[in-house]
PDB file of N, CA and C in Angstrom:
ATOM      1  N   UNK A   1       0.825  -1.188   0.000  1.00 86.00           N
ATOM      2  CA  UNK A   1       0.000   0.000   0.000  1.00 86.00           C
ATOM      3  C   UNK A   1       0.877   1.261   0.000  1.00 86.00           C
ATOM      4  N   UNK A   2       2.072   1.204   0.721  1.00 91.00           N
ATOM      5  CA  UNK A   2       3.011   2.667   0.667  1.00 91.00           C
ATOM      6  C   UNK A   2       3.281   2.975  -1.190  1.00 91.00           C
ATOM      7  N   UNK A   3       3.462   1.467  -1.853  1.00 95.00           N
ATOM      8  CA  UNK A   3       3.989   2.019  -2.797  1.00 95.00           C
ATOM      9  C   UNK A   3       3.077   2.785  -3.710  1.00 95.00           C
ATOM     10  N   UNK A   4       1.655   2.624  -3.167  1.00 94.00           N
ATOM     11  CA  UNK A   4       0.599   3.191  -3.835  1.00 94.00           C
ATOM     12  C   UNK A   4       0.392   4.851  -3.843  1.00 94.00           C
ATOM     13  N   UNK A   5       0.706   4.891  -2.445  1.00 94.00           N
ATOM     14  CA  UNK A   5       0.772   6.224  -1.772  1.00 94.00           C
ATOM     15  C   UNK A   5       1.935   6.805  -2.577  1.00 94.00           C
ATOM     16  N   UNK A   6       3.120   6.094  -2.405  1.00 96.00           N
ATOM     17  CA  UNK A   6       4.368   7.328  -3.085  1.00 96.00           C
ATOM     18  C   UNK A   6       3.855   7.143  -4.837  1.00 96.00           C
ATOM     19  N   UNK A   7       3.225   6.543  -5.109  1.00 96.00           N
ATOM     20  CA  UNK A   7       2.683   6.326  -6.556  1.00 96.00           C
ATOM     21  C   UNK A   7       1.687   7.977  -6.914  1.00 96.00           C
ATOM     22  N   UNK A   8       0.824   7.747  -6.069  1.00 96.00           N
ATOM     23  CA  UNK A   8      -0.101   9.490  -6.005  1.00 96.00           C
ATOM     24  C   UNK A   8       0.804  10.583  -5.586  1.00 96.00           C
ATOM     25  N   UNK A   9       1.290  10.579  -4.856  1.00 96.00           N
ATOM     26  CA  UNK A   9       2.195  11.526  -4.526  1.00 96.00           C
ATOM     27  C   UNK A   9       2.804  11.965  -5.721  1.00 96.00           C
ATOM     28  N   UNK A  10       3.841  10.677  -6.212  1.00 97.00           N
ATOM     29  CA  UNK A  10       4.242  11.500  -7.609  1.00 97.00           C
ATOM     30  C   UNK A  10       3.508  11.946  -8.289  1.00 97.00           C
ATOM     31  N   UNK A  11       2.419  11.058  -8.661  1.00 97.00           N
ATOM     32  CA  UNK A  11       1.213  11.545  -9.585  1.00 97.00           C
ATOM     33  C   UNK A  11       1.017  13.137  -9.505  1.00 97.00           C
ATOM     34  N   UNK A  12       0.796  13.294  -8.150  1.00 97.00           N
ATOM     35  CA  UNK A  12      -0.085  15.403  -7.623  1.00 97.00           C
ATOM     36  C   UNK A  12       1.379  16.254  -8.039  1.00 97.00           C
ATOM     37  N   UNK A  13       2.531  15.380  -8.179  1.00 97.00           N
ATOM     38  CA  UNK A  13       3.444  16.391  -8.207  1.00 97.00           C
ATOM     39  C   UNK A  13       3.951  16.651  -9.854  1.00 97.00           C
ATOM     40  N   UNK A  14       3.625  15.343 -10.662  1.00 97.00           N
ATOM     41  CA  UNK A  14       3.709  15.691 -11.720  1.00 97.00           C
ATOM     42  C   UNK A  14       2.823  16.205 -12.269  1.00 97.00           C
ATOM     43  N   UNK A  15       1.558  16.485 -11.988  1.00 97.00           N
ATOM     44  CA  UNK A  15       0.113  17.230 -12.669  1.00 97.00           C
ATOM     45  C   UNK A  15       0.836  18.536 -12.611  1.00 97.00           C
ATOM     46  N   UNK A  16       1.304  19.179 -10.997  1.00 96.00           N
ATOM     47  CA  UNK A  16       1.533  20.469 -10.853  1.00 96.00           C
ATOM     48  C   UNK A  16       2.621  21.148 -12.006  1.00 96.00           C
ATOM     49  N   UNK A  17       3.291  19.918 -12.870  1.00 95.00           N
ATOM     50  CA  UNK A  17       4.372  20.758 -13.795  1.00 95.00           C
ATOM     51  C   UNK A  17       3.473  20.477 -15.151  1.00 95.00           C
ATOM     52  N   UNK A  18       2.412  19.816 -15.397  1.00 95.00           N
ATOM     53  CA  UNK A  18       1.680  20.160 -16.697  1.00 95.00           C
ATOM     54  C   UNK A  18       1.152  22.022 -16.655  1.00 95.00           C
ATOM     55  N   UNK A  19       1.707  22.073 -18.050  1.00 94.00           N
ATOM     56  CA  UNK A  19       0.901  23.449 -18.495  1.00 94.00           C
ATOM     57  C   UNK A  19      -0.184  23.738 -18.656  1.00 94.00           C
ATOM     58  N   UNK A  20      -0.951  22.895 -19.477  1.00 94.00           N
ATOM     59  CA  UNK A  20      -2.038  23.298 -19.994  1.00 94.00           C
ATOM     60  C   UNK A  20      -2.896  23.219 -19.000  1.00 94.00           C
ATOM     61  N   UNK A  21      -3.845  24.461 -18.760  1.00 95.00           N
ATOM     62  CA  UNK A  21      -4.402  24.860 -17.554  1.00 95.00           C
ATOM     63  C   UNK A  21      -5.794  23.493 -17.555  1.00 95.00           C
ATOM     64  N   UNK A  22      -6.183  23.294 -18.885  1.00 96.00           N
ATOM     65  CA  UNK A  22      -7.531  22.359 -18.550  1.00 96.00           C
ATOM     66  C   UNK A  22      -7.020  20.631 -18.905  1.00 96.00           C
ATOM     67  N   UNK A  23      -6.206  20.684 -19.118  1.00 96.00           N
ATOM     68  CA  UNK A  23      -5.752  19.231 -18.886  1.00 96.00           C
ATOM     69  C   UNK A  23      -5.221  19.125 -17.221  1.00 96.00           C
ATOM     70  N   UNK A  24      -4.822  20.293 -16.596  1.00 97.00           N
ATOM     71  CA  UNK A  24      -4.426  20.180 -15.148  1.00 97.00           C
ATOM     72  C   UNK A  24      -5.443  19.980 -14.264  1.00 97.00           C
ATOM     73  N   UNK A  25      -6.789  20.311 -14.660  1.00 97.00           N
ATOM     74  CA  UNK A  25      -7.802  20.700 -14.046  1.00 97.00           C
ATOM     75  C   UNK A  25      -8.337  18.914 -14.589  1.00 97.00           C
ATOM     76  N   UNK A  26      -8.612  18.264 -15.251  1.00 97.00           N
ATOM     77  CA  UNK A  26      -9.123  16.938 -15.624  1.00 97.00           C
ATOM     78  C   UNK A  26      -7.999  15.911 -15.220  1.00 97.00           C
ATOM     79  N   UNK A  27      -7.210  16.211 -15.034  1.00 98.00           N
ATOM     80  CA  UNK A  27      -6.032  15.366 -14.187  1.00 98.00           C
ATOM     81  C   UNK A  27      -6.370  15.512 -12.430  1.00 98.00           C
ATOM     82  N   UNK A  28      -6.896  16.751 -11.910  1.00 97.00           N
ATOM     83  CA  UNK A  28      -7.305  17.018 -10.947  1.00 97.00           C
ATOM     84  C   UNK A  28      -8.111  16.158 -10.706  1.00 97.00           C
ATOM     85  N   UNK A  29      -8.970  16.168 -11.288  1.00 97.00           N
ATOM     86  CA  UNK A  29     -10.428  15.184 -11.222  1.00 97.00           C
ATOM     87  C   UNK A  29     -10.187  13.761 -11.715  1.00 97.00           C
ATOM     88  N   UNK A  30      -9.468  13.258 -11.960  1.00 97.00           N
ATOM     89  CA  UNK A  30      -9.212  11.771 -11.817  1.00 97.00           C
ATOM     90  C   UNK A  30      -8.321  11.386 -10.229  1.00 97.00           C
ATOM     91  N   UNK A  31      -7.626  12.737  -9.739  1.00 97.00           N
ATOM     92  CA  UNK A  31      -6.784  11.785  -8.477  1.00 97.00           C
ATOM     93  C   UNK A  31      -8.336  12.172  -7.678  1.00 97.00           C
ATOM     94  N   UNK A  32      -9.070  12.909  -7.867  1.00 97.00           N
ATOM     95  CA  UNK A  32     -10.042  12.816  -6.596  1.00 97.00           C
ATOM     96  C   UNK A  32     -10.733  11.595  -6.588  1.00 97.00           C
ATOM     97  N   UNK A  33     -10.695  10.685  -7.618  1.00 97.00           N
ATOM     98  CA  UNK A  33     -11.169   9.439  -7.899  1.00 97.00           C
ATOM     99  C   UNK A  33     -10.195   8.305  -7.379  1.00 97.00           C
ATOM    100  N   UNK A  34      -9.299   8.253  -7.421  1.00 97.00           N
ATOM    101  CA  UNK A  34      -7.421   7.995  -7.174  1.00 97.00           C
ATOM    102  C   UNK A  34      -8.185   8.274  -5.381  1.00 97.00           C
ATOM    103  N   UNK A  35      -7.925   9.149  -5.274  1.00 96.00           N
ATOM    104  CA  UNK A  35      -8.742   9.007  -3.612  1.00 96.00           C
ATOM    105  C   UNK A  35      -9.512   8.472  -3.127  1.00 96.00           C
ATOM    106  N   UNK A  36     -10.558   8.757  -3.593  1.00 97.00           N
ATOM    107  CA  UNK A  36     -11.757   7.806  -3.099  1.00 97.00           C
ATOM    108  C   UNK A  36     -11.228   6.690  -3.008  1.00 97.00           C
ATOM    109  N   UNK A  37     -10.721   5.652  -4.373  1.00 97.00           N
ATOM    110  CA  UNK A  37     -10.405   4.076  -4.247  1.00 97.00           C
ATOM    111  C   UNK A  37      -9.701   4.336  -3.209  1.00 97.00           C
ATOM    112  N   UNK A  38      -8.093   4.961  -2.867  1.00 96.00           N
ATOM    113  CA  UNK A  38      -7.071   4.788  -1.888  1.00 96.00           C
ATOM    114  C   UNK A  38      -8.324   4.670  -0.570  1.00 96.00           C
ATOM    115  N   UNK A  39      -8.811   5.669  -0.106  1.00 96.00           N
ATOM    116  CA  UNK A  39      -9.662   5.578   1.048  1.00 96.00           C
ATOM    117  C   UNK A  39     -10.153   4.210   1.033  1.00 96.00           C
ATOM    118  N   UNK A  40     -11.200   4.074   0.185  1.00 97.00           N
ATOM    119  CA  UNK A  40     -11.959   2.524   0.948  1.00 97.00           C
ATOM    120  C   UNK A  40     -11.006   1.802   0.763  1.00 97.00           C
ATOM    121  N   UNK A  41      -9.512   1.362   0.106  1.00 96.00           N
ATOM    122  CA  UNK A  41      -8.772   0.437   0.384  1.00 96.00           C
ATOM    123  C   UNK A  41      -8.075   0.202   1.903  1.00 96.00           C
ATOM    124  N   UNK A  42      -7.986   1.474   2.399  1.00 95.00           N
ATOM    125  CA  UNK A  42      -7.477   1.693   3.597  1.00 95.00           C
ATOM    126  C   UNK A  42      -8.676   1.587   4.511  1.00 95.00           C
ATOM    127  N   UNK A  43      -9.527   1.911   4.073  1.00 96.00           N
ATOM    128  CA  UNK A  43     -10.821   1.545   5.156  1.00 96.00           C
ATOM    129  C   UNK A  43     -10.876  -0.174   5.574  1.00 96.00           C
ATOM    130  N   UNK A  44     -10.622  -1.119   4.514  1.00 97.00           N
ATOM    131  CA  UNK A  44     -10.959  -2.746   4.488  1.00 97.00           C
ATOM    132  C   UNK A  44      -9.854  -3.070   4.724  1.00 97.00           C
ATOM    133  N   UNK A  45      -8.057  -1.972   4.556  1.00 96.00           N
ATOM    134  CA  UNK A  45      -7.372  -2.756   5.501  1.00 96.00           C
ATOM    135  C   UNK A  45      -7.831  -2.494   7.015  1.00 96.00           C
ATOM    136  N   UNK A  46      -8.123  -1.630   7.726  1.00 96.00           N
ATOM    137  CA  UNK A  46      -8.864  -2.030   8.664  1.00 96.00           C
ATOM    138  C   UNK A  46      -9.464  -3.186   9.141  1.00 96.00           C
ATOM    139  N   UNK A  47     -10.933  -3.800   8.644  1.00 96.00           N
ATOM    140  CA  UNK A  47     -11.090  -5.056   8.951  1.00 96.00           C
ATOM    141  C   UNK A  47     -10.144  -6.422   8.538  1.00 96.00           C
ATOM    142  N   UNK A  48      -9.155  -5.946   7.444  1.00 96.00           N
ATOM    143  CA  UNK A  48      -8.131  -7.451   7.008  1.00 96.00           C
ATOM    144  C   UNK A  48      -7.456  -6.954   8.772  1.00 96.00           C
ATOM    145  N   UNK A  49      -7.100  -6.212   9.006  1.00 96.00           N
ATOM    146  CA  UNK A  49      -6.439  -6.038  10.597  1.00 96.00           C
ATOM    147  C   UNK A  49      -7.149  -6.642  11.529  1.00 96.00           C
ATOM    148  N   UNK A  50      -8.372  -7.000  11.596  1.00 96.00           N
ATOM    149  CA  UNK A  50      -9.430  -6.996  12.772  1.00 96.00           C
ATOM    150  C   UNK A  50      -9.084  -8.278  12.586  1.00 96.00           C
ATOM    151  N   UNK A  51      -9.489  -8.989  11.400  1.00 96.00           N
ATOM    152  CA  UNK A  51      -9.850 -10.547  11.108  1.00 96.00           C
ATOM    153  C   UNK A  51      -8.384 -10.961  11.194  1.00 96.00           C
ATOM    154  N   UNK A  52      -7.425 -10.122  11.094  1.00 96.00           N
ATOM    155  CA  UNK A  52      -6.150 -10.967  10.833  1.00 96.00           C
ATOM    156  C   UNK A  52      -5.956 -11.524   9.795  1.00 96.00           C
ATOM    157  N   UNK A  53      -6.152 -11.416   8.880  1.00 96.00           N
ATOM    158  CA  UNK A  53      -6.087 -12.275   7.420  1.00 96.00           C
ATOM    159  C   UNK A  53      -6.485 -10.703   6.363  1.00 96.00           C
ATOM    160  N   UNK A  54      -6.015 -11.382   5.219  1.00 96.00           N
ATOM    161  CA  UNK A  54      -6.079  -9.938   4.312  1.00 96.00           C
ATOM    162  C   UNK A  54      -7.460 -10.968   2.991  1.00 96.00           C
ATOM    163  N   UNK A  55      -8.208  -9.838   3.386  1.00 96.00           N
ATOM    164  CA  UNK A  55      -9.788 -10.086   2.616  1.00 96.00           C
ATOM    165  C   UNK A  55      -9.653 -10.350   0.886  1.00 96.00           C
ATOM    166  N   UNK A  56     -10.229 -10.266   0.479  1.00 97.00           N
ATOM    167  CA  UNK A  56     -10.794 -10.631  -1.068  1.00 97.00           C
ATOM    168  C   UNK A  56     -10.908  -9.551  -1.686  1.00 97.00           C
ATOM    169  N   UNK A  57     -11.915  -8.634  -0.780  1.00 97.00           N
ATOM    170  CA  UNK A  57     -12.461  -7.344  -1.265  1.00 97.00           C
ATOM    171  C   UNK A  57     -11.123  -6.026  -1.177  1.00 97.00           C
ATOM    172  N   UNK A  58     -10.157  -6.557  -0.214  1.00 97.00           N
ATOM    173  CA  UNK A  58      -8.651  -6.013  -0.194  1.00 97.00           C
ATOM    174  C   UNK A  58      -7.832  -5.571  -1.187  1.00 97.00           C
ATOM    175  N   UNK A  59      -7.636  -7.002  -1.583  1.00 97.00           N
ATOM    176  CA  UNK A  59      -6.864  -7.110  -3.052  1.00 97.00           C
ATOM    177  C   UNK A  59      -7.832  -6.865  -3.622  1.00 97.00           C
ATOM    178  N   UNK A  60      -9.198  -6.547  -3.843  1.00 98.00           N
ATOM    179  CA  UNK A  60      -9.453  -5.890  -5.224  1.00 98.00           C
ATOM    180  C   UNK A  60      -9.855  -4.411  -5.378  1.00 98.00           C
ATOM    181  N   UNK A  61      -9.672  -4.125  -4.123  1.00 97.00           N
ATOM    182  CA  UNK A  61      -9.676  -2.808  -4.099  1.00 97.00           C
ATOM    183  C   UNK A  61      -7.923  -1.939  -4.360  1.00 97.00           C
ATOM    184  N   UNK A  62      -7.157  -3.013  -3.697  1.00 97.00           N
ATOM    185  CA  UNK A  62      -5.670  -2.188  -4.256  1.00 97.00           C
ATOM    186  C   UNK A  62      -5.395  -2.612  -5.884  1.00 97.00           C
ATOM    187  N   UNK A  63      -6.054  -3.554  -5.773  1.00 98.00           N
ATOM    188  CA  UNK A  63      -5.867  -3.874  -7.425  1.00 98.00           C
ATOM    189  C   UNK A  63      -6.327  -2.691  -8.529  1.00 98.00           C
ATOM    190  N   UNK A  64      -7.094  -2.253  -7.816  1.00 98.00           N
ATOM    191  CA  UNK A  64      -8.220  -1.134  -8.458  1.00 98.00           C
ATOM    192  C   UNK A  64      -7.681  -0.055  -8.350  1.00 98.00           C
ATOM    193  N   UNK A  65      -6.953   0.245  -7.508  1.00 98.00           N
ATOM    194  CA  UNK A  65      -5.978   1.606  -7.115  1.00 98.00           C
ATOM    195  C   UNK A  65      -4.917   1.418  -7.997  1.00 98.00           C
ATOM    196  N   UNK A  66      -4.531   0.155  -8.325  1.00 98.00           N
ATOM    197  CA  UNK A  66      -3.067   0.394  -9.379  1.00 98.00           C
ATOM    198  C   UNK A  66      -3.678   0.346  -9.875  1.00 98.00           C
ATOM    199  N   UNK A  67      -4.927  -0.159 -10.546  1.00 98.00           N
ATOM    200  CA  UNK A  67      -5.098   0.363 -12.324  1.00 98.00           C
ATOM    201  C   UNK A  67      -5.678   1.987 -12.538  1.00 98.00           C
ATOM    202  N   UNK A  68      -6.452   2.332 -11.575  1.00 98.00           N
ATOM    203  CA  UNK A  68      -6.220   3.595 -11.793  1.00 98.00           C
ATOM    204  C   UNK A  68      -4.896   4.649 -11.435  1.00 98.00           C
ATOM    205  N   UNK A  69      -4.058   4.290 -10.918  1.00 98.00           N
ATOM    206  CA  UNK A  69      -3.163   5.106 -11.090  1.00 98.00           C
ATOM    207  C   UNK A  69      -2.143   5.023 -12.240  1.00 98.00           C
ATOM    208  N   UNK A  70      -2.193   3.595 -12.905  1.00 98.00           N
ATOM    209  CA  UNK A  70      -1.793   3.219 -14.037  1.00 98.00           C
ATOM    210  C   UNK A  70      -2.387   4.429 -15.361  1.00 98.00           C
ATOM    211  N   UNK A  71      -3.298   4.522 -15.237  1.00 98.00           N
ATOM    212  CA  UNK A  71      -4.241   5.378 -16.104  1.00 98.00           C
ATOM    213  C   UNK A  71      -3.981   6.760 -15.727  1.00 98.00           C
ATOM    214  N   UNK A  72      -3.882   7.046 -15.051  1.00 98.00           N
ATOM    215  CA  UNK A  72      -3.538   8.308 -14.452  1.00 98.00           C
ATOM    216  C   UNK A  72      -2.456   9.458 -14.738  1.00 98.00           C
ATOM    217  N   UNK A  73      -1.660   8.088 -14.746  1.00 97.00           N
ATOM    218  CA  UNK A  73       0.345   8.150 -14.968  1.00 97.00           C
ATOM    219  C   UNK A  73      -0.008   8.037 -16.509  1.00 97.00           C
ATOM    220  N   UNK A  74      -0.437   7.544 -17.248  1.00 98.00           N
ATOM    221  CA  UNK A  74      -0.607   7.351 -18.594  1.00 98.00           C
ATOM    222  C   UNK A  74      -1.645   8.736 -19.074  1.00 98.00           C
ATOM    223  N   UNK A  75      -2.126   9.320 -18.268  1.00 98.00           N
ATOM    224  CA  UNK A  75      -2.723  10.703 -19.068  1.00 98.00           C
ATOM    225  C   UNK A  75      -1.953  11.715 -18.802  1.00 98.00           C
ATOM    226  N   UNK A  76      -0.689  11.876 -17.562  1.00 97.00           N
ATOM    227  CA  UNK A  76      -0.173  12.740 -17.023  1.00 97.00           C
ATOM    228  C   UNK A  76       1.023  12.698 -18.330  1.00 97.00           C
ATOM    229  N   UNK A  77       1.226  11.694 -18.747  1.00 96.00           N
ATOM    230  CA  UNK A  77       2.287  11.678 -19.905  1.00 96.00           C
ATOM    231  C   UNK A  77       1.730  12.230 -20.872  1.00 96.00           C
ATOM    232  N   UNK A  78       0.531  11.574 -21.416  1.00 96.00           N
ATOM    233  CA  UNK A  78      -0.254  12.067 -22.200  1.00 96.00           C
ATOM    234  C   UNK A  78      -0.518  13.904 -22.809  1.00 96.00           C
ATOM    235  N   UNK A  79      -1.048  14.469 -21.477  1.00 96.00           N
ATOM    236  CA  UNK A  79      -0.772  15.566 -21.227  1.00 96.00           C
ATOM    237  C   UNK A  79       0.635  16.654 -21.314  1.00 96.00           C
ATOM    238  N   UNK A  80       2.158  15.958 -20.806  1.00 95.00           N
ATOM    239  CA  UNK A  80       3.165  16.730 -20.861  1.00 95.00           C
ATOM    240  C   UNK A  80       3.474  16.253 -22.228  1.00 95.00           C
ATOM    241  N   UNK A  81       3.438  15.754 -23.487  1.00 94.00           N
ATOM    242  CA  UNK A  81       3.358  15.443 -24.672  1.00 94.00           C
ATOM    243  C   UNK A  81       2.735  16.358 -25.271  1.00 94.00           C
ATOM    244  N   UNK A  82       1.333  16.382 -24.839  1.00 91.00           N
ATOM    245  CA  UNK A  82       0.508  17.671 -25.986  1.00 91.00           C
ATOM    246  C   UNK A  82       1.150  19.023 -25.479  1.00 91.00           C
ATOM    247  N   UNK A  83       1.638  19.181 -24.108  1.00 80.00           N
ATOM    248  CA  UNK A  83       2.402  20.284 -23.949  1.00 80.00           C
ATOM    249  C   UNK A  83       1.371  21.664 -23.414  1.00 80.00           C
TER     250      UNK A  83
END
């Protein structure tokens, strides 16, 4: 999960060096999505903590966090390309 975290992190820091003001602003609005997943993943590690065992719904929620940040990282390129 950290590597997910330093994964967004880079993500917010490479949006901040795109130019184009409305591709920065629609990059904005995908990590608030990028959030949400991170949250409820961190919410259900919670209960994988309670139960002691790491859940189903766990892994498919971090699973779900790398593919959207996969996508993410792939528009942020996207974006410093069109310039």
């Amino acid at each position: 999960m950290d590597e997910l975290f330093q994964r967004l992190d880079s993500a917010e820091r490479a949006i901040a060096a795109v130019k184009n003001k409305v591709a920065r602003r629609d990059l904005l609005k995908m990590v608030k999505g990028v959030d949400q997943a991170v949250v409820a993943a961190d919410m259900e590690s919670v209960e994988c903590r309670r139960l002691h065992r790491e859940t189903v719904r766990y892994r498919e929620l971090v699973k779900q966090v790398a593919d959207l940040l996969t996508n993410l990282e792939q528009h942020i390129t996207f974006a410093n390309l069109l310039g």
